[in-house]
XYZ file of C-alpha atoms in Angstrom:
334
model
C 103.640 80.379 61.305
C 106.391 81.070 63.115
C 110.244 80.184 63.267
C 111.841 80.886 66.850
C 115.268 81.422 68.028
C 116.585 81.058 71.554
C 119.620 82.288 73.085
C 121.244 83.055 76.293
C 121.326 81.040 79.247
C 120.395 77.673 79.051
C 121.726 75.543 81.947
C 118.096 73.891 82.693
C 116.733 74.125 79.051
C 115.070 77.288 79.383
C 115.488 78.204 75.507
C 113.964 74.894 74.339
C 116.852 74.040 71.768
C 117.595 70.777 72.388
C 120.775 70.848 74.189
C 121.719 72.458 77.644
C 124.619 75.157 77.218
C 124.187 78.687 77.069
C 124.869 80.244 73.298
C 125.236 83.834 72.190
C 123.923 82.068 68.237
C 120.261 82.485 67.864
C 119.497 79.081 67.628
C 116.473 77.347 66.149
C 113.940 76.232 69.131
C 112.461 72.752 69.147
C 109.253 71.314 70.080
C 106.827 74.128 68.299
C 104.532 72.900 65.460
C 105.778 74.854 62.586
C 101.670 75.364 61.629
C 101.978 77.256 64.708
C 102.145 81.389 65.005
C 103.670 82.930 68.358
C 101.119 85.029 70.382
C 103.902 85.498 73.471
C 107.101 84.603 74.429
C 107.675 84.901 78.369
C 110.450 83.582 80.418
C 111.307 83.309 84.107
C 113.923 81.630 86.388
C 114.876 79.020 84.424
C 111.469 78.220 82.287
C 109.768 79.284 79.396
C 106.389 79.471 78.236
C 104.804 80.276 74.567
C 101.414 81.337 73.903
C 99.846 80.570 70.169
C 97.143 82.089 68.030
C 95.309 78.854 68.417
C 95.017 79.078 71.817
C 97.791 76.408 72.590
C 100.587 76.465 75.515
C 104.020 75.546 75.050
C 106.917 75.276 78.106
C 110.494 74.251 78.872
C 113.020 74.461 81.675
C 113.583 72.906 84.911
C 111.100 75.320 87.126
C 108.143 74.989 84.613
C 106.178 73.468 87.687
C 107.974 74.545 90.838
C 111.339 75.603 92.031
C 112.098 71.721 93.540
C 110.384 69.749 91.394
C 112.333 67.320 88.925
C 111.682 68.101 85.610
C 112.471 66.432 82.105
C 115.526 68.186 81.463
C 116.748 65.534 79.631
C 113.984 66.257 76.933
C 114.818 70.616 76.763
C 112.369 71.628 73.926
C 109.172 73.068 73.914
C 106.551 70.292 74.851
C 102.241 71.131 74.846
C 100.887 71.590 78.312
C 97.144 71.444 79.110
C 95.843 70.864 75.902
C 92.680 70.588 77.477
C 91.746 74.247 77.723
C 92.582 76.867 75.465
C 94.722 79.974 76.554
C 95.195 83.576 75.711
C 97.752 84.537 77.979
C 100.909 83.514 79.958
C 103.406 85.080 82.322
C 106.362 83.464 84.063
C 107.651 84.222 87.742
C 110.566 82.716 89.567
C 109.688 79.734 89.985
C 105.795 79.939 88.829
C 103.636 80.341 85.991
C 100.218 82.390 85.782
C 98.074 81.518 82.735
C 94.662 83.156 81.520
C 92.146 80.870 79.651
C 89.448 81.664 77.075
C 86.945 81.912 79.519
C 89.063 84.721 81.218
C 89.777 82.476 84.678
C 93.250 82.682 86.361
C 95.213 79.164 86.427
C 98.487 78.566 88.090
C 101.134 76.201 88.623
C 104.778 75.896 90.926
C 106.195 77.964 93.726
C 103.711 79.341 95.690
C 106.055 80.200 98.948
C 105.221 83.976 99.445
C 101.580 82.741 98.117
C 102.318 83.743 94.608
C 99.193 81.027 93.298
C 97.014 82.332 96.081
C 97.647 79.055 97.293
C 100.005 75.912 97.949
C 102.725 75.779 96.136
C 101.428 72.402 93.219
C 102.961 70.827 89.892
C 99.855 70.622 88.760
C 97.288 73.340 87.466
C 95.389 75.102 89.913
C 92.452 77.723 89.741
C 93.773 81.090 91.317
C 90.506 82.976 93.524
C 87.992 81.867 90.848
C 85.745 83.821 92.984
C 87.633 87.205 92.729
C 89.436 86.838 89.716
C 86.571 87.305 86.995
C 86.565 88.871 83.373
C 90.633 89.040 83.779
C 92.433 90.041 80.184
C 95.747 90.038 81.236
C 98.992 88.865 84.076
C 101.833 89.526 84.925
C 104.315 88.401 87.421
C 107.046 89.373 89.244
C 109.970 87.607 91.132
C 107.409 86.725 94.193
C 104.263 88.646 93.102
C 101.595 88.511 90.956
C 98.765 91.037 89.273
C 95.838 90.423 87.311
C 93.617 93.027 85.120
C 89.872 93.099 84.356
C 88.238 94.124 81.355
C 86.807 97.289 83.764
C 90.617 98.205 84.568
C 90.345 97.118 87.807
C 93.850 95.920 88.922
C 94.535 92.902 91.288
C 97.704 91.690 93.134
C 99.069 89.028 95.236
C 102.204 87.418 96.771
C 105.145 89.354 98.040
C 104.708 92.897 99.022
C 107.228 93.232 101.183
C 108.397 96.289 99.168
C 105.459 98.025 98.368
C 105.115 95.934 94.592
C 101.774 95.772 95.514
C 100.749 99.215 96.295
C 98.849 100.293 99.935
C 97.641 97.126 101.576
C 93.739 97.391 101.899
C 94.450 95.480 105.319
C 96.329 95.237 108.383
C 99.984 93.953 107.314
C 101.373 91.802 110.298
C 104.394 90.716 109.415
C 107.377 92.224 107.568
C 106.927 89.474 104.535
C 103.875 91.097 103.600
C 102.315 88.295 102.101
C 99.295 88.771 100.593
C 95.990 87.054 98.938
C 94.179 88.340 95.873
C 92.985 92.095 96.685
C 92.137 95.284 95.084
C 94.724 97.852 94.078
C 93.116 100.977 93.715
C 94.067 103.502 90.838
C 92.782 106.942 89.765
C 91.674 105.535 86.587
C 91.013 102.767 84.650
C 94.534 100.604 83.642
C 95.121 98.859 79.849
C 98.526 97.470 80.696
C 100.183 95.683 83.705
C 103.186 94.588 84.034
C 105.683 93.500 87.038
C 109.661 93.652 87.938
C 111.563 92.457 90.393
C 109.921 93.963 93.559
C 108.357 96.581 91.308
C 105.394 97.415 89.460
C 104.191 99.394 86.446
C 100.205 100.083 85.770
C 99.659 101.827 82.352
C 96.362 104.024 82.398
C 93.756 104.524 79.864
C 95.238 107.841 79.196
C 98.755 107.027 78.824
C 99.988 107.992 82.112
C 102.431 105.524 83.924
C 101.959 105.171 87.358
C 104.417 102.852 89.690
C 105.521 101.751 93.244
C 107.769 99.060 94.765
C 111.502 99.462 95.289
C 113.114 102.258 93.749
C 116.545 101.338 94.918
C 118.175 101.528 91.718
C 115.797 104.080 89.984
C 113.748 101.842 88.627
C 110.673 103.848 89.004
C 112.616 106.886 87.789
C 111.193 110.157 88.994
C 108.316 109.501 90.605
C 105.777 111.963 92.269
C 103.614 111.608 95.340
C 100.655 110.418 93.349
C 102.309 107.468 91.764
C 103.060 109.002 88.689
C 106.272 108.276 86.876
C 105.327 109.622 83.102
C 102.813 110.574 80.444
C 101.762 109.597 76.486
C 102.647 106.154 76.774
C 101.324 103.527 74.211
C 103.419 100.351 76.016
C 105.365 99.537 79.084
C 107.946 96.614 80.161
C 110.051 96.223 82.970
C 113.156 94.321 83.962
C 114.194 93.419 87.633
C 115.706 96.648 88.054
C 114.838 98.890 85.110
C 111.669 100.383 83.397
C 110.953 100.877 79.434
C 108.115 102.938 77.686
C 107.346 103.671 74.202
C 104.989 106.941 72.959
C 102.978 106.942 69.769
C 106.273 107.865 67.694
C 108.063 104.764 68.400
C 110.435 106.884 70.699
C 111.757 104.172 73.602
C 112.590 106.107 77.416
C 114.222 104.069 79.799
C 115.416 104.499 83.464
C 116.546 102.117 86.251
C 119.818 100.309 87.154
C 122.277 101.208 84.484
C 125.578 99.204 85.530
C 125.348 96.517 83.229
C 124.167 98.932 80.588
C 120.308 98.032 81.350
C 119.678 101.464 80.336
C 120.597 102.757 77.158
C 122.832 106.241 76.837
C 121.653 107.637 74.159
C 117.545 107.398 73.024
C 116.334 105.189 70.924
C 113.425 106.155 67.958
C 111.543 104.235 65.421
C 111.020 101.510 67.596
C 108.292 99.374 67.090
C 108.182 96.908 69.961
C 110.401 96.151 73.229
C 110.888 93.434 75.616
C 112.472 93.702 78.772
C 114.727 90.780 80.401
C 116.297 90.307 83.610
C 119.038 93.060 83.248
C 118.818 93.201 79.466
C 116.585 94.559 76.627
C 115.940 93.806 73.302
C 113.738 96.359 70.353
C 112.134 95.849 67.342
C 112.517 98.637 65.254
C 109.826 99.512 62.408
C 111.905 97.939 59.997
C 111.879 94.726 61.004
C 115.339 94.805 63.078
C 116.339 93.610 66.515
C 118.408 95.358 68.812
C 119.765 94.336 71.727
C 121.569 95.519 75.165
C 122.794 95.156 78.580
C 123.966 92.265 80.710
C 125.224 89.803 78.302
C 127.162 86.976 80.680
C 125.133 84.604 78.864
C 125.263 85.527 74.949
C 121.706 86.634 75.732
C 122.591 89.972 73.418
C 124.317 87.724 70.980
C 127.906 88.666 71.661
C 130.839 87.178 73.887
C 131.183 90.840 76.033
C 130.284 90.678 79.633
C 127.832 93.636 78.424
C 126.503 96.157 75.978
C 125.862 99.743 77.051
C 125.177 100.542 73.225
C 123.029 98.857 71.655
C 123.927 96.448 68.583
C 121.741 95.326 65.683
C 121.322 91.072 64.912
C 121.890 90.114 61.578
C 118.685 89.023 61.065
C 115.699 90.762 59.415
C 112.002 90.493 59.241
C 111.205 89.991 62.619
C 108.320 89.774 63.900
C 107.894 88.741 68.102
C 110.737 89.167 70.738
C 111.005 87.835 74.264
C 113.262 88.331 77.201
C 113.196 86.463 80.341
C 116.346 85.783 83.169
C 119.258 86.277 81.110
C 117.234 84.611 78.032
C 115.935 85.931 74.443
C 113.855 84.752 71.367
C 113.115 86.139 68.205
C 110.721 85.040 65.740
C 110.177 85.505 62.444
């Protein structure tokens, strides 16, 4: 079982505990069976969504099934969704939500403006390119785009690619948008790990290298060569909107990326065990059991009442085991 604490911005009920102001107190979230152990924690705009060991879905928030569609707000805990099927993984966009079932298909639901479902924008749950999308065992999403992997390492994207978040387009591009349906991105070798910024994108290979494209405005793809390749002996990757994490085989966290709000941390971090990326913020596990935390903090979504943290500070609490981060949101659980 788990026991999972919210905090950070809250306006729309994002962190699913029970009330709808923003705290900088982890504070117990509501609406998870406490049978129940955390898989995932993913957040986007201003929704949530938790994955389980028994397969089940959990959400909150006001964009949990579009960006204009009414939601129970007045209810902000977790609540079951599509009990029907069973699920293995989530991942939360703006204003959309990509899910993977046990029989490895691609589901959707919300904003699908810049065709982020493959599809009409729908409050209810959708199949995304059955058809293409087969043997997927993981998503990921972005602010407007969305990638899929196979069990081969074959890649997939879709949505925005106005700026190049989906690598080379395999077709014609005839407008400026960019938007695209469910195609191919080709890679020099097989990918484990995918996951998606703002308007960028990291691919993990089999090997370790990182490879990325999309906007590198604010460094977020750090020093990148002409074959895609950012670094090497990585074990796990995250990004936020504007900033990049990776973590090697000795627990040793890099970072690079937008470093105003302290998104980036000065000095390196070791002995890390896990990391999760938000919005402008990050928060680390370390081996012992201990949660760090750093960056943009308007919110309390590092747990303090400074507007943010360019050094990173350790919660209280011990033992933990899962962290999240999503638009200016975190969990913990323990």
């Amino acid at each position: 079982m788990t026991q999972l604490f919210g905090f950070g911005s809250n306006g729309n009920g994002q962190l699913g505990i029970g009330h709808l102001t923003d705290t900088n107190t982890p504070t117990p979230c509501k609406g998870i069976p406490s049978t129940e152990t955390i898989e995932k924690i993913t957040g986007g705009g201003n929704h949530s969504a938790i994955i389980t060991d028994s397969g089940r879905l959990y959400m909150t928030g006001s964009s949990q099934f579009g960006e204009h569609v009414a939601s129970s707000t007045s209810e902000p805990y977790y609540q079951q969704r599509w009990d029907h099927l069973i699920w293995k993984d989530v991942a939360c966009g703006w204003a959309f939500t990509l899910l993977l079932s046990d029989t490895n298909l691609v589901y959707g639901v919300g904003t699908s403006k810049w065709n982020e479902l493959d599809g009409s924008s729908t409050q209810d749950l959708v199949t995304v390119a059955p058809t293409q999308l087969k043997d997927i065992v993981s998503i990921a999403c972005g602010w407007r785009h969305s990638l899929a992997l196979d069990q081969s390492g074959q890649v997939y994207g879709w949505g925005c690619g106005r700026h190049g978040q989906l690598g080379p387009s395999l077709t014609a591009i005839t407008d400026k948008k960019d938007i695209r349906t469910v195609q191919k991105i080709i890679t020099p070798q097989p990918i484990v790990q995918i996951v998606c910024g703002h308007v960028h994108t990291l691919l993990r290979g089999k090997d370790g290298t990182v490879y990325g494209f999309g906007s590198n405005k604010y460094g977020q793809l750090g020093q990148i060569s002409a074959d895609h390749i950012i670094l090497a002996n990585s074990v796990f990757i995250d990004a936020g909107w504007h900033h990049s994490a990776s973590l090697d085989q000795n627990g040793n966290l890099t970072m690079w990326g937008r470093k105003d709000r302290g998104q980036v941390t000065y000095r390196p971090l070791n002995n890390i065990k896990s990391v999760a990326c938000g919005s402008e913020h990050t928060l680390a596990i370390t081996n012992e059991g201990n949660v760090t935390a750093w960056g943009w903090n308007e919110h309390g979504n590092c747990t303090t009442d400074k507007d943010f943290i360019d050094i990173p500070i350790t919660l209280p609490q011990t033992h933990i085991k899962i962290i999240g981060a999503g638009c200016a949101t975190s969990w913990f659980g323990l």
